[in-house]
GROMACS .gro file of C-alpha atoms in nm:
model
  482
    1MET     CA    1   3.172  -0.809  -0.679
    2ALA     CA    2   3.480  -0.822  -0.454
    3ASP     CA    3   3.323  -0.578  -0.205
    4ILE     CA    4   3.002  -0.784  -0.195
    5ASP     CA    5   3.199  -1.105  -0.139
    6ALA     CA    6   3.386  -0.944   0.150
    7LEU     CA    7   3.061  -0.807   0.289
    8ALA     CA    8   2.899  -1.150   0.266
    9ARG     CA    9   3.185  -1.304   0.466
   10LEU     CA   10   3.157  -1.031   0.728
   11LEU     CA   11   2.780  -1.073   0.762
   12ARG     CA   12   2.806  -1.453   0.783
   13ALA     CA   13   3.043  -1.409   1.074
   14GLU     CA   14   2.806  -1.159   1.235
   15LEU     CA   15   2.471  -1.334   1.174
   16GLY     CA   16   2.547  -1.692   1.078
   17SER     CA   17   2.570  -1.856   0.738
   18GLY     CA   18   2.201  -1.953   0.731
   19GLN     CA   19   2.096  -1.588   0.733
   20VAL     CA   20   2.302  -1.476   0.434
   21ILE     CA   21   2.209  -1.578   0.079
   22THR     CA   22   2.453  -1.556  -0.211
   23ASP     CA   23   2.341  -1.841  -0.439
   24ARG     CA   24   2.218  -1.695  -0.767
   25ALA     CA   25   1.914  -1.923  -0.792
   26GLU     CA   26   1.804  -1.838  -0.437
   27LEU     CA   27   1.865  -1.468  -0.495
   28ARG     CA   28   1.620  -1.473  -0.785
   29THR     CA   29   1.344  -1.553  -0.536
   30TYR     CA   30   1.372  -1.189  -0.428
   31GLU     CA   31   1.402  -1.022  -0.769
   32CYS     CA   32   1.068  -0.841  -0.745
   33ASP     CA   33   0.785  -0.756  -0.510
   34GLY     CA   34   0.415  -0.793  -0.596
   35LEU     CA   35   0.472  -0.579  -0.907
   36ALA     CA   36   0.649  -0.838  -1.122
   37HIS     CA   37   0.680  -0.589  -1.409
   38TYR     CA   38   1.015  -0.479  -1.261
   39LYS     CA   39   1.283  -0.736  -1.174
   40VAL     CA   40   1.633  -0.695  -1.034
   41VAL     CA   41   1.839  -0.973  -0.878
   42PRO     CA   42   2.008  -0.845  -0.560
   43ALA     CA   43   2.379  -0.896  -0.502
   44LEU     CA   44   2.314  -1.027  -0.152
   45VAL     CA   45   2.016  -1.115   0.069
   46VAL     CA   46   2.028  -1.103   0.449
   47LEU     CA   47   1.763  -1.246   0.685
   48PRO     CA   48   1.806  -1.076   1.025
   49HIS     CA   49   1.624  -1.204   1.333
   50THR     CA   50   1.663  -0.902   1.561
   51ALA     CA   51   1.679  -0.524   1.550
   52GLU     CA   52   2.043  -0.541   1.653
   53GLN     CA   53   2.118  -0.763   1.354
   54VAL     CA   54   1.944  -0.518   1.119
   55ALA     CA   55   2.156  -0.239   1.264
   56ALA     CA   56   2.473  -0.446   1.221
   57VAL     CA   57   2.387  -0.512   0.855
   58VAL     CA   58   2.319  -0.145   0.786
   59ARG     CA   59   2.642  -0.038   0.955
   60ALA     CA   60   2.835  -0.288   0.746
   61CYS     CA   61   2.671  -0.159   0.428
   62VAL     CA   62   2.755   0.201   0.519
   63ALA     CA   63   3.115   0.110   0.592
   64ALA     CA   64   3.143  -0.062   0.255
   65GLY     CA   65   2.948   0.206   0.067
   66VAL     CA   66   2.693  -0.054  -0.046
   67PRO     CA   67   2.325   0.041  -0.095
   68PHE     CA   68   2.058  -0.152   0.091
   69VAL     CA   69   1.685  -0.212   0.049
   70ALA     CA   70   1.439  -0.339   0.312
   71ARG     CA   71   1.175  -0.598   0.224
   72GLY     CA   72   0.893  -0.751   0.424
   73SER     CA   73   0.655  -1.005   0.272
   74GLY     CA   74   0.714  -0.875  -0.080
   75THR     CA   75   0.347  -0.796  -0.150
   76GLY     CA   76   0.402  -0.431  -0.245
   77LEU     CA   77   0.261  -0.311  -0.576
   78SER     CA   78   0.485  -0.018  -0.669
   79GLY     CA   79   0.831  -0.176  -0.686
   80GLY     CA   80   0.917  -0.016  -0.353
   81ALA     CA   81   1.111  -0.323  -0.240
   82LEU     CA   82   1.279  -0.376  -0.576
   83PRO     CA   83   1.640  -0.477  -0.495
   84HIS     CA   84   1.953  -0.292  -0.599
   85ALA     CA   85   2.167  -0.498  -0.836
   86ASP     CA   86   2.485  -0.404  -0.648
   87GLY     CA   87   2.328  -0.390  -0.306
   88VAL     CA   88   2.200  -0.583  -0.006
   89LEU     CA   89   1.835  -0.681   0.038
   90ILE     CA   90   1.744  -0.685   0.408
   91VAL     CA   91   1.444  -0.914   0.451
   92THR     CA   92   1.260  -0.868   0.782
   93ALA     CA   93   1.012  -1.152   0.728
   94GLN     CA   94   1.167  -1.364   1.005
   95MET     CA   95   1.121  -1.089   1.263
   96ARG     CA   96   0.764  -1.197   1.339
   97ARG     CA   97   0.728  -1.174   1.716
   98ILE     CA   98   0.424  -1.009   1.872
   99VAL     CA   99   0.603  -0.841   2.160
  100GLU     CA  100   0.294  -0.734   2.353
  101ILE     CA  101  -0.083  -0.700   2.332
  102ALA     CA  102  -0.180  -0.429   2.581
  103PRO     CA  103  -0.560  -0.393   2.586
  104ALA     CA  104  -0.552  -0.155   2.883
  105ASP     CA  105  -0.346   0.086   2.671
  106GLU     CA  106  -0.523  -0.012   2.347
  107ARG     CA  107  -0.184  -0.083   2.195
  108ALA     CA  108   0.007  -0.371   2.037
  109VAL     CA  109   0.385  -0.387   1.997
  110VAL     CA  110   0.504  -0.603   1.709
  111GLU     CA  111   0.810  -0.678   1.501
  112PRO     CA  112   0.804  -0.579   1.132
  113GLY     CA  113   0.761  -0.933   0.996
  114VAL     CA  114   0.431  -0.988   1.180
  115ILE     CA  115   0.148  -1.045   0.932
  116ASN     CA  116  -0.122  -0.777   0.937
  117LEU     CA  117  -0.409  -1.015   1.015
  118GLN     CA  118  -0.215  -1.178   1.300
  119VAL     CA  119  -0.240  -0.857   1.501
  120THR     CA  120  -0.619  -0.874   1.487
  121LYS     CA  121  -0.617  -1.244   1.574
  122ALA     CA  122  -0.402  -1.175   1.878
  123ALA     CA  123  -0.613  -0.879   1.989
  124THR     CA  124  -0.961  -1.028   1.931
  125PRO     CA  125  -0.974  -1.233   2.255
  126HIS     CA  126  -0.930  -0.902   2.439
  127GLY     CA  127  -1.214  -0.735   2.248
  128TYR     CA  128  -0.996  -0.541   2.003
  129TYR     CA  129  -0.869  -0.555   1.646
  130TYR     CA  130  -0.623  -0.376   1.415
  131ALA     CA  131  -0.823  -0.159   1.174
  132PRO     CA  132  -0.601  -0.114   0.863
  133ASP     CA  133  -0.686  -0.406   0.635
  134PRO     CA  134  -0.513  -0.416   0.295
  135SER     CA  135  -0.652  -0.678   0.057
  136SER     CA  136  -0.330  -0.871   0.116
  137GLN     CA  137  -0.376  -0.864   0.494
  138GLN     CA  138  -0.340  -1.242   0.518
  139ILE     CA  139   0.018  -1.222   0.389
  140CYS     CA  140   0.143  -0.859   0.405
  141SER     CA  141   0.364  -0.755   0.696
  142ILE     CA  142   0.334  -0.464   0.937
  143GLY     CA  143   0.681  -0.341   0.840
  144GLY     CA  144   0.575  -0.318   0.476
  145ASN     CA  145   0.248  -0.149   0.579
  146VAL     CA  146   0.452   0.114   0.764
  147ALA     CA  147   0.684   0.168   0.469
  148GLU     CA  148   0.398   0.218   0.222
  149ASN     CA  149   0.138   0.371   0.460
  150SER     CA  150  -0.105   0.099   0.355
  151GLY     CA  151  -0.479   0.146   0.380
  152GLY     CA  152  -0.746  -0.104   0.291
  153ALA     CA  153  -1.119  -0.129   0.249
  154HIS     CA  154  -1.195   0.019   0.590
  155CYS     CA  155  -0.965   0.322   0.560
  156LEU     CA  156  -1.269   0.536   0.470
  157LYS     CA  157  -1.375   0.542   0.835
  158TYR     CA  158  -1.061   0.438   1.021
  159GLY     CA  159  -0.776   0.591   0.822
  160PHE     CA  160  -0.445   0.456   0.698
  161THR     CA  161  -0.149   0.299   0.874
  162THR     CA  162  -0.019   0.643   0.973
  163ASN     CA  163  -0.333   0.698   1.180
  164HIS     CA  164  -0.262   0.383   1.381
  165VAL     CA  165   0.112   0.398   1.453
  166THR     CA  166   0.214   0.572   1.775
  167GLY     CA  167   0.568   0.442   1.817
  168LEU     CA  168   0.858   0.304   1.617
  169GLN     CA  169   1.196   0.155   1.674
  170ILE     CA  170   1.399   0.214   1.359
  171VAL     CA  171   1.744   0.155   1.224
  172ALA     CA  172   1.850   0.486   1.075
  173PRO     CA  173   2.041   0.488   0.745
  174ASP     CA  174   2.369   0.521   0.937
  175GLY     CA  175   2.295   0.204   1.138
  176GLU     CA  176   2.190   0.373   1.463
  177LEU     CA  177   1.896   0.222   1.655
  178LEU     CA  178   1.644   0.494   1.742
  179ARG     CA  179   1.301   0.518   1.903
  180LEU     CA  180   1.034   0.753   1.776
  181GLY     CA  181   0.721   0.815   1.980
  182GLY     CA  182   0.580   0.543   2.205
  183ARG     CA  183   0.230   0.473   2.337
  184ALA     CA  184   0.118   0.835   2.368
  185LEU     CA  185  -0.117   0.966   2.102
  186ASP     CA  186   0.065   1.290   2.025
  187PRO     CA  187   0.423   1.318   2.152
  188PRO     CA  188   0.575   1.668   2.148
  189GLY     CA  189   0.815   1.790   1.884
  190TYR     CA  190   0.825   1.731   1.511
  191ASP     CA  191   0.609   1.450   1.377
  192LEU     CA  192   0.894   1.216   1.287
  193ILE     CA  193   0.661   0.916   1.290
  194GLY     CA  194   0.445   1.091   1.030
  195ALA     CA  195   0.755   1.151   0.820
  196PHE     CA  196   0.873   0.792   0.851
  197VAL     CA  197   0.543   0.614   0.783
  198GLY     CA  198   0.503   0.605   0.406
  199SER     CA  199   0.867   0.696   0.336
  200GLU     CA  200   0.910   0.364   0.152
  201GLY     CA  201   1.234   0.262   0.319
  202THR     CA  202   1.420   0.579   0.222
  203LEU     CA  203   1.450   0.708   0.580
  204GLY     CA  204   1.548   0.381   0.747
  205ILE     CA  205   1.408   0.042   0.846
  206ALA     CA  206   1.135  -0.020   1.106
  207THR     CA  207   1.235  -0.293   1.352
  208GLU     CA  208   0.947  -0.260   1.601
  209VAL     CA  209   0.607  -0.095   1.564
  210THR     CA  210   0.359   0.020   1.830
  211VAL     CA  211   0.007   0.035   1.686
  212LYS     CA  212  -0.331   0.142   1.814
  213LEU     CA  213  -0.594  -0.125   1.873
  214THR     CA  214  -0.959  -0.049   1.801
  215ARG     CA  215  -1.247  -0.181   2.009
  216LEU     CA  216  -1.451  -0.447   1.827
  217PRO     CA  217  -1.777  -0.286   1.716
  218GLU     CA  218  -2.102  -0.382   1.882
  219THR     CA  219  -2.267  -0.442   1.544
  220VAL     CA  220  -2.151  -0.496   1.186
  221ARG     CA  221  -2.394  -0.491   0.892
  222THR     CA  222  -2.295  -0.554   0.532
  223LEU     CA  223  -2.490  -0.527   0.209
  224LEU     CA  224  -2.412  -0.594  -0.154
  225ALA     CA  225  -2.596  -0.381  -0.411
  226ALA     CA  226  -2.597  -0.455  -0.784
  227PHE     CA  227  -2.642  -0.175  -1.040
  228PRO     CA  228  -2.708  -0.170  -1.414
  229SER     CA  229  -2.438   0.095  -1.467
  230ILE     CA  230  -2.123   0.228  -1.302
  231ASP     CA  231  -2.271   0.579  -1.309
  232GLN     CA  232  -2.558   0.468  -1.087
  233ALA     CA  233  -2.325   0.292  -0.843
  234GLY     CA  234  -2.112   0.608  -0.829
  235ALA     CA  235  -2.418   0.822  -0.770
  236ALA     CA  236  -2.524   0.593  -0.485
  237THR     CA  237  -2.182   0.631  -0.327
  238SER     CA  238  -2.199   1.011  -0.339
  239ALA     CA  239  -2.554   1.004  -0.203
  240ILE     CA  240  -2.453   0.789   0.095
  241ILE     CA  241  -2.162   1.013   0.194
  242GLY     CA  242  -2.370   1.325   0.119
  243ALA     CA  243  -2.635   1.204   0.362
  244GLY     CA  244  -2.381   1.223   0.643
  245VAL     CA  245  -2.331   0.847   0.667
  246VAL     CA  246  -1.967   0.738   0.698
  247PRO     CA  247  -1.960   0.362   0.641
  248ALA     CA  248  -1.666   0.153   0.751
  249ALA     CA  249  -1.624   0.069   0.381
  250ILE     CA  250  -1.776   0.132   0.038
  251GLU     CA  251  -1.615  -0.083  -0.231
  252MET     CA  252  -1.700  -0.099  -0.601
  253MET     CA  253  -1.623  -0.355  -0.872
  254ASP     CA  254  -1.715  -0.330  -1.240
  255ALA     CA  255  -1.835  -0.609  -1.469
  256LEU     CA  256  -1.488  -0.722  -1.578
  257ALA     CA  257  -1.364  -0.739  -1.218
  258ILE     CA  258  -1.677  -0.933  -1.122
  259GLU     CA  259  -1.613  -1.177  -1.408
  260ALA     CA  260  -1.260  -1.238  -1.278
  261ALA     CA  261  -1.374  -1.283  -0.918
  262GLU     CA  262  -1.643  -1.530  -1.021
  263ALA     CA  263  -1.389  -1.733  -1.219
  264ALA     CA  264  -1.148  -1.738  -0.925
  265VAL     CA  265  -1.358  -1.778  -0.610
  266ALA     CA  266  -1.721  -1.825  -0.725
  267CYS     CA  267  -1.843  -1.538  -0.506
  268GLY     CA  268  -2.196  -1.554  -0.652
  269TYR     CA  269  -2.253  -1.185  -0.720
  270PRO     CA  270  -2.580  -1.091  -0.897
  271ALA     CA  271  -2.583  -1.183  -1.265
  272GLY     CA  272  -2.590  -0.901  -1.516
  273ALA     CA  273  -2.449  -0.636  -1.283
  274ALA     CA  274  -2.240  -0.364  -1.450
  275ALA     CA  275  -2.118  -0.273  -1.102
  276VAL     CA  276  -2.160  -0.388  -0.745
  277LEU     CA  277  -2.117  -0.194  -0.423
  278ILE     CA  278  -2.020  -0.356  -0.095
  279VAL     CA  279  -2.123  -0.127   0.190
  280GLU     CA  280  -2.032  -0.207   0.548
  281LEU     CA  281  -2.148  -0.021   0.858
  282ASP     CA  282  -2.024  -0.078   1.210
  283GLY     CA  283  -2.066   0.075   1.554
  284PRO     CA  284  -2.344   0.094   1.818
  285SER     CA  285  -2.645  -0.117   1.719
  286ALA     CA  286  -2.902   0.165   1.718
  287GLU     CA  287  -2.683   0.387   1.500
  288VAL     CA  288  -2.596   0.108   1.257
  289GLU     CA  289  -2.958   0.000   1.213
  290ALA     CA  290  -3.075   0.356   1.141
  291GLN     CA  291  -2.793   0.419   0.893
  292PHE     CA  292  -2.841   0.081   0.729
  293GLU     CA  293  -3.199   0.175   0.640
  294GLN     CA  294  -3.069   0.501   0.488
  295VAL     CA  295  -2.806   0.322   0.283
  296THR     CA  296  -3.052   0.063   0.152
  297ALA     CA  297  -3.298   0.335   0.051
  298LEU     CA  298  -3.028   0.540  -0.123
  299CYS     CA  299  -2.906   0.238  -0.320
  300GLU     CA  300  -3.261   0.165  -0.433
  301LYS     CA  301  -3.320   0.530  -0.520
  302ASN     CA  302  -3.009   0.531  -0.740
  303GLY     CA  303  -3.109   0.227  -0.941
  304ALA     CA  304  -2.987  -0.084  -0.757
  305PHE     CA  305  -3.175  -0.380  -0.909
  306GLU     CA  306  -3.076  -0.622  -0.635
  307ILE     CA  307  -2.969  -0.575  -0.274
  308ARG     CA  308  -2.840  -0.858  -0.060
  309ILE     CA  309  -2.793  -0.824   0.313
  310ALA     CA  310  -2.545  -1.053   0.485
  311ALA     CA  311  -2.737  -1.267   0.732
  312ASP     CA  312  -2.430  -1.376   0.926
  313ASP     CA  313  -2.049  -1.361   0.934
  314LEU     CA  314  -2.024  -1.644   0.681
  315GLU     CA  315  -2.227  -1.457   0.419
  316ARG     CA  316  -2.043  -1.134   0.501
  317ALA     CA  317  -1.714  -1.314   0.438
  318LEU     CA  318  -1.848  -1.436   0.102
  319PHE     CA  319  -1.934  -1.079  -0.001
  320TRP     CA  320  -1.578  -0.974   0.082
  321LYS     CA  321  -1.417  -1.280  -0.072
  322GLY     CA  322  -1.474  -1.156  -0.425
  323ARG     CA  323  -1.344  -0.807  -0.349
  324LYS     CA  324  -1.040  -0.919  -0.148
  325SER     CA  325  -0.937  -1.165  -0.420
  326ALA     CA  326  -0.988  -0.925  -0.709
  327PHE     CA  327  -0.622  -0.848  -0.786
  328ALA     CA  328  -0.516  -1.211  -0.799
  329ALA     CA  329  -0.841  -1.311  -0.969
  330VAL     CA  330  -0.767  -1.122  -1.290
  331GLY     CA  331  -0.506  -1.390  -1.358
  332ARG     CA  332  -0.805  -1.606  -1.457
  333ILE     CA  333  -0.893  -1.373  -1.744
  334SER     CA  334  -0.554  -1.226  -1.839
  335PRO     CA  335  -0.198  -1.360  -1.826
  336ASP     CA  336  -0.053  -1.021  -1.728
  337TYR     CA  337  -0.178  -0.699  -1.574
  338ILE     CA  338  -0.067  -0.367  -1.430
  339VAL     CA  339  -0.248  -0.247  -1.118
  340GLN     CA  340  -0.275   0.127  -1.069
  341ASP     CA  341  -0.349   0.321  -0.752
  342GLY     CA  342  -0.470   0.672  -0.826
  343VAL     CA  343  -0.705   0.893  -0.628
  344ILE     CA  344  -0.980   1.126  -0.749
  345PRO     CA  345  -1.265   1.315  -0.582
  346ARG     CA  346  -1.543   1.060  -0.544
  347THR     CA  347  -1.788   1.297  -0.717
  348ALA     CA  348  -1.573   1.258  -1.032
  349LEU     CA  349  -1.601   0.877  -1.034
  350PRO     CA  350  -1.853   0.839  -1.320
  351GLU     CA  351  -1.674   1.084  -1.550
  352VAL     CA  352  -1.324   0.948  -1.481
  353LEU     CA  353  -1.436   0.588  -1.527
  354ARG     CA  354  -1.592   0.680  -1.861
  355ARG     CA  355  -1.269   0.841  -1.972
  356ILE     CA  356  -1.066   0.539  -1.859
  357SER     CA  357  -1.294   0.324  -2.073
  358GLU     CA  358  -1.240   0.556  -2.371
  359VAL     CA  359  -0.862   0.545  -2.334
  360ALA     CA  360  -0.867   0.165  -2.298
  361ASN     CA  361  -1.083   0.123  -2.609
  362GLU     CA  362  -0.862   0.362  -2.805
  363HIS     CA  363  -0.557   0.143  -2.735
  364GLY     CA  364  -0.732  -0.194  -2.758
  365VAL     CA  365  -0.670  -0.277  -2.392
  366ARG     CA  366  -0.913  -0.410  -2.130
  367VAL     CA  367  -0.933  -0.245  -1.786
  368ALA     CA  368  -1.101  -0.403  -1.484
  369ASN     CA  369  -1.196  -0.151  -1.216
  370VAL     CA  370  -1.184  -0.232  -0.844
  371PHE     CA  371  -1.169   0.052  -0.596
  372HIS     CA  372  -1.245   0.213  -0.262
  373ALA     CA  373  -1.542   0.413  -0.387
  374GLY     CA  374  -1.594   0.597  -0.059
  375ASP     CA  375  -1.268   0.791  -0.083
  376GLY     CA  376  -1.210   0.779  -0.459
  377ASN     CA  377  -0.907   0.549  -0.444
  378LEU     CA  378  -0.901   0.374  -0.783
  379HIS     CA  379  -0.731   0.041  -0.853
  380PRO     CA  380  -0.769  -0.006  -1.231
  381LEU     CA  381  -0.624  -0.336  -1.350
  382VAL     CA  382  -0.484  -0.289  -1.700
  383LEU     CA  383  -0.490  -0.631  -1.869
  384PHE     CA  384  -0.247  -0.749  -2.136
  385ASP     CA  385  -0.053  -1.045  -2.270
  386ASP     CA  386   0.322  -0.992  -2.257
  387GLY     CA  387   0.359  -1.270  -2.514
  388ILE     CA  388   0.191  -1.057  -2.780
  389GLU     CA  389   0.417  -0.794  -2.931
  390GLY     CA  390   0.317  -0.438  -2.842
  391GLU     CA  391   0.057  -0.525  -2.577
  392ALA     CA  392   0.281  -0.442  -2.281
  393GLU     CA  393   0.364  -0.102  -2.432
  394ARG     CA  394  -0.004  -0.026  -2.492
  395ALA     CA  395  -0.086  -0.129  -2.136
  396GLU     CA  396   0.188   0.103  -2.005
  397THR     CA  397   0.043   0.388  -2.212
  398VAL     CA  398  -0.307   0.330  -2.071
  399SER     CA  399  -0.169   0.298  -1.719
  400GLY     CA  400   0.009   0.633  -1.753
  401ALA     CA  401  -0.300   0.797  -1.898
  402ILE     CA  402  -0.500   0.686  -1.593
  403ILE     CA  403  -0.247   0.855  -1.364
  404ASP     CA  404  -0.269   1.171  -1.575
  405LEU     CA  405  -0.649   1.165  -1.538
  406CYS     CA  406  -0.617   1.144  -1.160
  407ILE     CA  407  -0.391   1.451  -1.159
  408GLU     CA  408  -0.620   1.636  -1.400
  409TYR     CA  409  -0.916   1.589  -1.168
  410GLY     CA  410  -0.729   1.717  -0.865
  411GLY     CA  411  -0.633   1.378  -0.723
  412SER     CA  412  -0.311   1.191  -0.653
  413ILE     CA  413  -0.083   0.944  -0.829
  414THR     CA  414  -0.109   0.706  -0.534
  415GLY     CA  415  -0.351   0.636  -0.252
  416GLU     CA  416  -0.191   0.348  -0.064
  417HIS     CA  417   0.050   0.149  -0.283
  418GLY     CA  418   0.327   0.409  -0.272
  419VAL     CA  419   0.543   0.563  -0.543
  420GLY     CA  420   0.835   0.319  -0.544
  421MET     CA  421   0.992   0.254  -0.881
  422ASP     CA  422   0.666   0.242  -1.074
  423LYS     CA  423   0.541   0.599  -1.025
  424ALA     CA  424   0.862   0.794  -0.972
  425LYS     CA  425   0.845   0.931  -1.325
  426TYR     CA  426   0.502   1.082  -1.252
  427MET     CA  427   0.613   1.281  -0.947
  428PRO     CA  428   0.707   1.593  -1.152
  429ARG     CA  429   0.356   1.594  -1.299
  430MET     CA  430   0.208   1.630  -0.951
  431PHE     CA  431   0.477   1.835  -0.777
  432GLY     CA  432   0.689   2.133  -0.877
  433ASP     CA  433   1.067   2.153  -0.852
  434ASP     CA  434   1.057   2.330  -0.517
  435ASP     CA  435   0.824   2.063  -0.373
  436LEU     CA  436   1.051   1.782  -0.487
  437ASP     CA  437   1.360   1.960  -0.356
  438THR     CA  438   1.194   2.009  -0.017
  439MET     CA  439   1.112   1.638   0.003
  440GLN     CA  440   1.470   1.551  -0.084
  441LEU     CA  441   1.598   1.785   0.188
  442VAL     CA  442   1.411   1.567   0.436
  443ARG     CA  443   1.556   1.253   0.282
  444CYS     CA  444   1.908   1.392   0.292
  445ALA     CA  445   1.868   1.483   0.660
  446PHE     CA  446   1.807   1.114   0.734
  447ASP     CA  447   2.030   0.962   0.468
  448PRO     CA  448   2.307   1.193   0.344
  449LEU     CA  449   2.488   0.903   0.176
  450MET     CA  450   2.174   0.804  -0.021
  451LEU     CA  451   2.224   0.434   0.053
  452SER     CA  452   1.878   0.353   0.194
  453ASN     CA  453   1.655   0.230  -0.090
  454PRO     CA  454   1.809   0.454  -0.356
  455GLY     CA  455   1.633   0.520  -0.684
  456LYS     CA  456   1.282   0.514  -0.539
  457ILE     CA  457   1.016   0.788  -0.519
  458PHE     CA  458   1.217   1.061  -0.696
  459PRO     CA  459   1.270   1.047  -1.074
  460THR     CA  460   1.616   1.209  -1.069
  461PRO     CA  461   1.752   1.200  -0.713
  462ARG     CA  462   2.023   1.456  -0.660
  463LEU     CA  463   2.321   1.395  -0.436
  464CYS     CA  464   2.289   1.540  -0.089
  465GLY     CA  465   2.596   1.756  -0.142
  466GLU     CA  466   2.434   1.940  -0.429
  467ARG     CA  467   2.244   2.262  -0.393
  468PRO     CA  468   1.867   2.208  -0.434
  469GLY     CA  469   1.683   2.353  -0.726
  470ARG     CA  470   1.754   2.326  -1.096
  471GLY     CA  471   1.831   2.690  -1.158
  472ALA     CA  472   2.122   2.899  -1.040
  473GLU     CA  473   1.929   3.016  -0.733
  474SER     CA  474   1.835   2.777  -0.453
  475PRO     CA  475   1.471   2.785  -0.338
  476PHE     CA  476   1.615   2.759   0.015
  477PRO     CA  477   1.844   3.064   0.055
  478GLY     CA  478   2.126   3.004   0.297
  479VAL     CA  479   2.058   2.631   0.326
  480GLU     CA  480   2.349   2.396   0.268
  481ILE     CA  481   2.331   2.017   0.284
  482PHE     CA  482   2.619   1.799   0.392
   0.00000   0.00000   0.00000
């Protein structure tokens, strides 16, 4: 730990003693992100206040050969911000300045520690809002959203974080401050912003983000439909999209998720529902009203036994309260859980959900299903009690089987939570060797020393000096990496 001690002294001199944490008890505060299944106590925590301080920390780490990991609010669900035991955790939570709200340009410029919902609150007086809305939007930070390419309930219509970022200031893995893009929609050259957003801290650290603002819709209508079976709710979802209607959101919860939400926030969903759909439409009034009639009719046609229409913003918020609290709510019915984040074609929803139920029953594990039904992004919550021998292992088995199902049906191992530590082992099931080597070529171009969030995304990261490919022949003839 001599190098870490020397590094701590250097950073205290650079930033101030209040911004460097070395006390073991305080360090444990940062041992995990929102996925508490993985825990590592960092060797050192640093709390920079400016981009220049982030750059100084990274340069010091590079000079000492010490790995570093960036962390925002710590709400991630893939272990992406899991610290390195011999490294520095760079926490950007105190960089929370909204630099500018520019309604004329439909842009906002913010520091990475700004909370997602704060952007909307700052933009609303000007008639705008920030569209990406993860369930944790009241506490998650924009920097973390950029790292994980977060989505949310309304990503069906409005897209993910990557669709809303036009500019970045970053600290590259060598400590250099760089700017990518700006306020223009499509700057020339390679899409470096597209490469950076969702790179999970492996290509550097965002220190300022320029995002698009979306005009507040003229009308918002929300309904809650209760169904006697998940199959019927899934069929209604496919029927709505098949009719050419693209709602702002279509969310589904099954009976176990509803039970948890009721216990936690008393959301008052219809009794006896095997599944509920929350469907939200927004846009010009005439269009919304016409589509709302279509959606209501399609829900009824596919077996909805009760449909509630939000009369005002208060009732709309109550509909969403149960869904937005679902992850935390399962703590009311289970002491431990693993949340997954796979994607499947929405037409496969009924069949995949049946198979998840079969796998869960086979292993004696309960699974609560909460998901973005409109785009097939599943969030199964695998429930277990870590105090009972063998339950955690069975839950891990079921969790892995769910990921395998997503791949089998032509989907993805992650929709918005990222790969991080949790899903790295599944990457070879979705990608071939050449695909993984190509991705690592990109990483090595940014971070040849492999110090920026090492051990994430790739199951067996190779050193950047090695030739790519596992055989004698490289899949990239003539390419050398330094």
